[in-house]
Coordinates of C-alpha atoms in Angstrom, one line a residue:
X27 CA 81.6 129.1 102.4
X28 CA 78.7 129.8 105.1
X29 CA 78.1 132.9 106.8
X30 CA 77.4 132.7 110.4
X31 CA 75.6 134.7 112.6
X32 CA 78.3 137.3 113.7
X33 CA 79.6 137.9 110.2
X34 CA 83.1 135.3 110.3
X35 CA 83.2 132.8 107.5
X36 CA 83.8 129.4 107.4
X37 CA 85.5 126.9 105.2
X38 CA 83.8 123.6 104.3
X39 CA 85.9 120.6 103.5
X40 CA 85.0 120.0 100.1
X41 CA 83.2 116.6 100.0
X42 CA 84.1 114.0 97.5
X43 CA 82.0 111.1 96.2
X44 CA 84.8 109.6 94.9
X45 CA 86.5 109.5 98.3
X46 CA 83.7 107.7 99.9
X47 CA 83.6 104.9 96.7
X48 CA 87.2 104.6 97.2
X49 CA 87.4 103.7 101.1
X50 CA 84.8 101.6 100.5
X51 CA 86.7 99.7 97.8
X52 CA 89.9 99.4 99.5
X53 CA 88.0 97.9 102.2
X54 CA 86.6 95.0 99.8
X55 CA 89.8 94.5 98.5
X56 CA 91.5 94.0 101.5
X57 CA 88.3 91.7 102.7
X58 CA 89.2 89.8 99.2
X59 CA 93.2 89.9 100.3
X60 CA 92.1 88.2 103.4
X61 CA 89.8 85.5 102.1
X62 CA 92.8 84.7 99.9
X63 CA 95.6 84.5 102.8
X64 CA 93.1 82.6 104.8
X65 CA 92.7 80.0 102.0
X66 CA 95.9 80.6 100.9
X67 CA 97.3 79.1 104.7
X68 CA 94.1 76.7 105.4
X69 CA 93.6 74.9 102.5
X70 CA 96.8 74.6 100.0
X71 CA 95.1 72.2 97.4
X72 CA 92.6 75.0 96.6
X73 CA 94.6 77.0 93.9
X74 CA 95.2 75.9 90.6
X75 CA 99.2 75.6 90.2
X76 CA 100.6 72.1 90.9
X77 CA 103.9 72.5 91.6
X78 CA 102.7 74.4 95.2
X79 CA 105.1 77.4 94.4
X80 CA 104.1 80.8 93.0
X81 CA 107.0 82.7 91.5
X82 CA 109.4 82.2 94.8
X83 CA 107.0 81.5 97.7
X84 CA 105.0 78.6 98.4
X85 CA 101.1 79.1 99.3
X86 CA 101.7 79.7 103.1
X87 CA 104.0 82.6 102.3
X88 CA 101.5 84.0 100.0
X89 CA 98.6 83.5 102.5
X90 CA 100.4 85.6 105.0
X91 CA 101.6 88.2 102.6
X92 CA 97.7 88.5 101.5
X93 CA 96.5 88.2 105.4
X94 CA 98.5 91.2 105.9
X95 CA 98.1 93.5 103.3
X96 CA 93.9 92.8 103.2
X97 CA 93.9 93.9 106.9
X98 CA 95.8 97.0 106.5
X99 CA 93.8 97.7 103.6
X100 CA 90.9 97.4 105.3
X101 CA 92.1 100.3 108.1
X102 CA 93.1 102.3 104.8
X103 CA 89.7 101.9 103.5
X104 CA 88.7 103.3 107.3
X105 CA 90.7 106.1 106.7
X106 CA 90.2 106.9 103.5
X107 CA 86.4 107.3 104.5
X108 CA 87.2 109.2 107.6
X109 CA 89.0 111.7 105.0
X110 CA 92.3 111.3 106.1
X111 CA 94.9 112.4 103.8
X112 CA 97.7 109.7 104.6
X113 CA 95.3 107.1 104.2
X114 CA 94.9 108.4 100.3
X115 CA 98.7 107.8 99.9
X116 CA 99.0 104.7 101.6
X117 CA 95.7 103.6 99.6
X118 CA 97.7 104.2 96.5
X119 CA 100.8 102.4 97.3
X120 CA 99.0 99.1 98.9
X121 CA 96.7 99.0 95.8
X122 CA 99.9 99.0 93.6
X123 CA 101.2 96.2 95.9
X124 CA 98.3 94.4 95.4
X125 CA 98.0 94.6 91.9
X126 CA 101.7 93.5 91.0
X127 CA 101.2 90.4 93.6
X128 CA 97.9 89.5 92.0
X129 CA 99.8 89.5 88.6
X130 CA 102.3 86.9 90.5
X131 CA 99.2 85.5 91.9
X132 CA 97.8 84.8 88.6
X133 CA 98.6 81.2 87.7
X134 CA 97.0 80.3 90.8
X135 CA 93.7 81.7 90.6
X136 CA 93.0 84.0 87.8
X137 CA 89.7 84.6 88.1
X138 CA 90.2 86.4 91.4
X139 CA 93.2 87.9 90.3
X140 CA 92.0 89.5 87.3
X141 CA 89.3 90.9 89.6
X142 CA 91.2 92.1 92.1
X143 CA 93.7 94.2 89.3
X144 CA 90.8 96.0 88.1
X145 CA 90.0 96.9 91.1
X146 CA 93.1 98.2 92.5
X147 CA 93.4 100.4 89.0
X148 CA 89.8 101.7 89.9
X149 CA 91.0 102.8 93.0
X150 CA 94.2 104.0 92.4
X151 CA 92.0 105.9 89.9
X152 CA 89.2 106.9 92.9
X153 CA 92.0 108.5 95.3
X154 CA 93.6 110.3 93.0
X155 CA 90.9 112.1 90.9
X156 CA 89.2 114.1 93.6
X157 CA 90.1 117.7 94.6
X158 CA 93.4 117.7 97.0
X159 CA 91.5 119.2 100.0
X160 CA 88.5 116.6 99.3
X161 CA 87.3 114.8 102.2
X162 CA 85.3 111.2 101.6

């Protein structure tokens, strides 16, 4: 609380290091999301499986899903930073999205995959750790 000049008060936002880590996560995942929907729909022969089909979708199907969902994680990741309380929630629900489709994704490229799980569990982790009214 700060005291100002005529007497009033003030609330500060409370300010949260975690916040900041986590926007700035969400925004490499979804920069990761991206790189694999561009490769995903540029370059088919790239990824590991033979048999061009991943669960129920070929790699075109899986390079828009992962188009789309790194570029709305990257505005999330915006968001998140700007301290915006919906981005949080969305944050968590598209880094459970990508986690379960990265476990789909894993016969393809597990490397990446792996990667890309532990990072969504770290941020899941990031947004919802810090005080309620916490801004990034």
């Amino acid at each position: 609380m700060t005291r100002m000049a005529h007497g009033s008060a003030r609330h500060l936002p409370q300010t949260s290091g975690w916040l900041t880590f986590a926007g700035t996560l969400a925004m490499v995942i979804g920069a990761f999301n991206v790189i694999d929907g561009l490769v995903g729909l540029f370059n088919d022969d790239y990824y590991l499986v033979g048999n061009n089909k991943i669960m129920v979708f070929d790699f075109t199907a899986w390079g828009w899903f992962w188009l789309i969902l790194g570029a709305v994680q990257i505005a999330v990741g915006a968001g998140i930073i700007a301290g915006r309380m919906w981005a949080r929630a969305v944050g968590v629900l598209f880094a459970v999205l990508a986690a379960i489709g990265h476990i789909a994704f894993l016969r393809a490229f597990p490397l990446w995959s792996v990667l890309t799980i532990a990072m969504s569990i770290l941020l899941i982790y990031a947004l919802t750790a810090p005080p309620p009214r916490a801004r990034g």
